[in-house]
Amino acid sequence: MFKSLRVGFTGLVIMATLAACGSTGTTTTSTNPTSSTSGSSATMPAATMVATAMPAATDATMSATMMAPTTAATMSATMMATATDATMSATAMGSTAMTGGAMSGKLTVAGSSALLPMMQEAAKEFQAKNSGAQITVTAGGSGAGRTQVCSGQIDIGDSDVKLSSDERSKLNCADAVETPVAIQAFAPVANKKGPGSVNNLTKDQLVKIFNGTSKNWKEVGGDDQAIVLVNRAKGSGTRSNMAKFLFAGDDKQFATGASEEDNSETVRQTVSQTPGAISYLGFAYLTNPDIIALQVDGVKADKADIQSGAWKIGGPGYAITKGKGSELAQAFIQFVTSSDFQNSDAFGKLGFVPVQK
Amino acid sequence: MARRNAILAQSIFFSAAAILVLSTGALVLFIGSTGLRVFSFISPASFFFGRSWDQNTQDFGVLPLLFGSLATTLVTLVISAPLAIAVSIFMVEIAPRPIRRIMRTAVELFASLPSVIYGLLGLTLVVPWLRDALHVGLGKGILAAAVVLVFMTQPTMVSIAEDALRSLPESLREGALAVGATRWQMIWRVLVPAARPGLLTAVILGMGRAIGETMAVQMVVGNITSRIPSNLVSGATTMPAAIVTQLPEATSPAHRAALIMVAFLLLVITLILIAGVRLATGGKSTKASTRRAVPAAQGGRPAAVAKLQGDKV
Amino acid sequence: MAQPAQAASNQGPALQVRTDPSQNAAVGAAQPQVEARHFNFFYGAFKALDDINMVAGEHQITALIGPSGCGKSTLLRAMNRMHDRTPGAHSEGQLLLNGQDINAVEDLVELRKRVGMIFQRPNPFPMSIFDNVAYGMQLGSQRVPQREIPDRVEQALHGAALWDEVKDKIRQSGLALSGGQQQRLCIARAIAVRPEVILMDEPASALDPISTYKIEELMFALEREFTIVIVTHNLQQAARVADQTVFLTMNPETRAGFVVEAGPTGDLFRRPKDQRTQDYITGRFG
Ligand SMILES: Nc1ncnc2c1ncn2[C@@H]1O[C@H](COP(=O)(O)OP(=O)(O)O)[C@@H](O)[C@H]1O
Ligand SMILES: [Mg+2]
């Protein structure tokens, strides 16, 4: 019965979301000169988790929302909680760790929402080893990560892309050190009905499919089956990685498609049940038996080809420090890139490919 | 001593009420003022009459969202309202007690399911079913959302409609039977008109749920914002679905302001609905004098509704 | 119309007893319209009425009186099968309408058109005054032709002594009337279908004295056309309006209701044969 009260709460939900965004936004961007744009991109530490490119983060969001009584209000609340919990526990671990480690001090890490779960996991493990260290990890967007580390607000900025030469000069960040910490990879995926015997498409064929020129699988050698184009929502990291590969970053060239999905899980579900469907997903989803991961120009999205750079969709995410960074920052980045961490189960489960072989 | 307690209690209730009123006012003010900022980026005409919502071109015409919400709600109600009224009539007037109890449990179960479950059921059952039945590529769209919403609105609507029917005095039924009405004539010509305020409330609250539902709709509606859909089975969007899909990724100030303006519109629509409930149930201002002669339960608002409204004030 | 008369009993409060000579003369001659013969009634296992024998004569007013819970309403409601909706309710023996067993009637709609009912609380339908009265005429297999309905509505409202009060607002809601007017509207609704019998279950108990008086006046007028069976806990009312009175009470152990005494109202009130009747009408009975 009380569900009907939602009528009245719809507004509150939005309010809550805004309030959530607003408050975190201020803490991260208050002294930022470009606060209007980066303020808005930095507004979604909680919300970014919904639309993040990484399947793992999406999974977390999905399961969080599944467990909670899902009004939109609790949804955002849950997401907040997820983000905050992670940070909190990361902090807590530091003070209560059993094993006393060598490093101590405080470290703030912010930036890419895609890299957030991986950085949080790393912080947790690092603090368990170094009881004196206190690492705070938040998201806020890659752009915010780059600007804030350059302005000295944070110790490490994580970003899906490197600083542009323009940024290096404008942000007074010529001495920035960019360390690849994890590789994200994305691949076109299709329903089993449609491609027929085709499991490889050229980039050109993919461009035509995703800009709406090719409308039937038989045009690319598959069955006589209409292509159902499923996109991620505009602004999603997965989608922008695809746009970067297919359209040199010009998102406008994407055809509207049959639907635009909010998260990877819905894409997987939709593609797996819709004959003729095509879309794109992150690395963690590619081994899913319900769908076909397509090869591109004869290259398969496997670990070796992603690490070697032969696979062109996606790329490494970076931890950026101004200069070499503090001793603690260096130690933390060293831990993140260590083969122990990179090859750990936790790291793999989050859907990243290790940076080193 | 007792007097002191009474004063204390009164001031607690008073401040609670004041906080509620103030925060509601602040909410409207905040969302309104933030949303209206959109007009420093785009003209009101291009917002209210624009037929495309696309952040790539920075077009923020609200029509695709508004149309999606209204069409979804309308289709939902066309199916859901008669169904809910039929179900509640069956529960109150026809079903034997054990069946009634089973149905009540089912309604409660439906009410307690989280949206995401409805969304998943919609995604895995409704969408493929519509796709195959209607021979369309994907099956997501307004119709899929409406079918999901029919199920989501039933608990609200059935329980309120059931309350409204149940609270009708037995003498009304006997009066109809005593002049020779059959059971169906009694139901349609006497009971349903007598319960109309309650039934209307049921429909309006169901409508509120339909228009505000976010998660489940977002999973099955397709989230296509760039055009007004030409039919019910191609990708579309609704206001809340668009907000929840886009707000996290809205990096341009114009985009954010436009989305908040949509939230404001949604709030306004919600307030209109609440006003509708008050009117339908004969809130203080209307018809008080004609009601006096009516036996308390008859035509009055069901207790549950009064409770709901009480909670909202 | 009704001549007041002093009650013979010296012990109790004075009762006005109906002494309308024409009516009293008719008493013996009246055809039985409703008749109970060894009638038993049960709510599930509970026996509410035990071996009821009574007669309601044609064009007479018959009052059922007795202490609360003795089964007056139960007996009245059995006469148009209102109990059909009550799970577990059943009866034995005979309840006759013009010699025909009411419980054997197949067409309930027709039965209820022949036996109308007025309830304790006025229960107009949530529709206009006109529609309230027209309602019954539009139901069943023998519908009144649409063009005759306005006349029949007016007749019925005249018959219920309501016409003058509502003729200007006939399209307004019946719920907007006063309690007494609502009850007369219900009477209009009942007589519009031209029943043979009208059952009234404490029709004035929710009304003020003036409205009550109007209803009683109305009953005398209605009596010429209809047979009336009225349940009332108001002894004065029974004494004022009824030709015949049936006094029921209940078995103190089983709580089953039974008839103590029945007869012409004047006789029953002035010369009760049974001590229990005597006690009841003089107020000794609780
Ligand atoms: N629907 C019912 N189910 C079971 N018992 C009933 C029902 N209605 C009445 N009774 C019982 O039958 C008896 C007679 O009731 P009723 O006819 O209403 O009495 P009266 O009208 O004389 O006050 C009472 O004991 C009452 O409790
Ligand atoms: Mg009674």
PDB file of C-alpha atoms and ligand atoms in Angstrom, chain C residues 43 46 48 67-74 86, ligand 1:
ATOM      1  CA  TYR C  43     -27.918 -19.394  10.862  1.00  0.00           C
ATOM      2  CA  PHE C  46     -27.979 -21.701  15.404  1.00  0.00           C
ATOM      3  CA  ALA C  48     -32.963 -18.314  15.233  1.00  0.00           C
ATOM      4  CA  PRO C  67     -37.301  -7.836  22.467  1.00  0.00           C
ATOM      5  CA  SER C  68     -34.091  -7.196  20.608  1.00  0.00           C
ATOM      6  CA  GLY C  69     -32.560 -10.332  19.128  1.00  0.00           C
ATOM      7  CA  CYS C  70     -35.776 -12.356  19.134  1.00  0.00           C
ATOM      8  CA  GLY C  71     -35.670 -12.758  15.362  1.00  0.00           C
ATOM      9  CA  LYS C  72     -38.017 -10.067  14.014  1.00  0.00           C
ATOM     10  CA  SER C  73     -35.616  -8.966  11.313  1.00  0.00           C
ATOM     11  CA  THR C  74     -34.783 -12.556  10.549  1.00  0.00           C
ATOM     12  CA  THR C  86     -25.820 -15.144   4.091  1.00  0.00           C
TER      13      THR C  86
HETATM   14  N1  LIG D   1     -26.215 -13.066   9.726  1.00  0.00           N
HETATM   15  C1  LIG D   1     -26.376 -13.673  10.916  1.00  0.00           C
HETATM   16  N2  LIG D   1     -25.608 -14.731  11.257  1.00  0.00           N
HETATM   17  C2  LIG D   1     -25.746 -15.346  12.445  1.00  0.00           C
HETATM   18  N3  LIG D   1     -26.623 -14.973  13.381  1.00  0.00           N
HETATM   19  C3  LIG D   1     -27.435 -13.936  13.103  1.00  0.00           C
HETATM   20  C4  LIG D   1     -27.346 -13.225  11.867  1.00  0.00           C
HETATM   21  N4  LIG D   1     -28.242 -12.207  11.883  1.00  0.00           N
HETATM   22  C5  LIG D   1     -28.882 -12.317  13.085  1.00  0.00           C
HETATM   23  N5  LIG D   1     -28.405 -13.334  13.811  1.00  0.00           N
HETATM   24  C6  LIG D   1     -28.863 -13.768  15.145  1.00  0.00           C
HETATM   25  O1  LIG D   1     -30.193 -14.141  15.035  1.00  0.00           O
HETATM   26  C7  LIG D   1     -30.909 -13.687  16.144  1.00  0.00           C
HETATM   27  C8  LIG D   1     -32.057 -12.828  15.703  1.00  0.00           C
HETATM   28  O2  LIG D   1     -31.552 -11.639  15.130  1.00  0.00           O
HETATM   29  P1  LIG D   1     -32.477 -10.516  14.512  1.00  0.00           P
HETATM   30  O3  LIG D   1     -33.413 -11.171  13.576  1.00  0.00           O
HETATM   31  O4  LIG D   1     -31.605  -9.480  13.946  1.00  0.00           O
HETATM   32  O5  LIG D   1     -33.217  -9.975  15.796  1.00  0.00           O
HETATM   33  P2  LIG D   1     -34.147  -8.688  15.975  1.00  0.00           P
HETATM   34  O6  LIG D   1     -34.327  -8.069  14.637  1.00  0.00           O
HETATM   35  O7  LIG D   1     -35.386  -9.243  16.549  1.00  0.00           O
HETATM   36  O8  LIG D   1     -33.443  -7.811  16.941  1.00  0.00           O
HETATM   37  C9  LIG D   1     -29.938 -12.960  17.052  1.00  0.00           C
HETATM   38  O9  LIG D   1     -29.517 -13.859  18.059  1.00  0.00           O
HETATM   39  C10 LIG D   1     -28.819 -12.637  16.132  1.00  0.00           C
HETATM   40  O10 LIG D   1     -27.605 -12.622  16.854  1.00  0.00           O
END
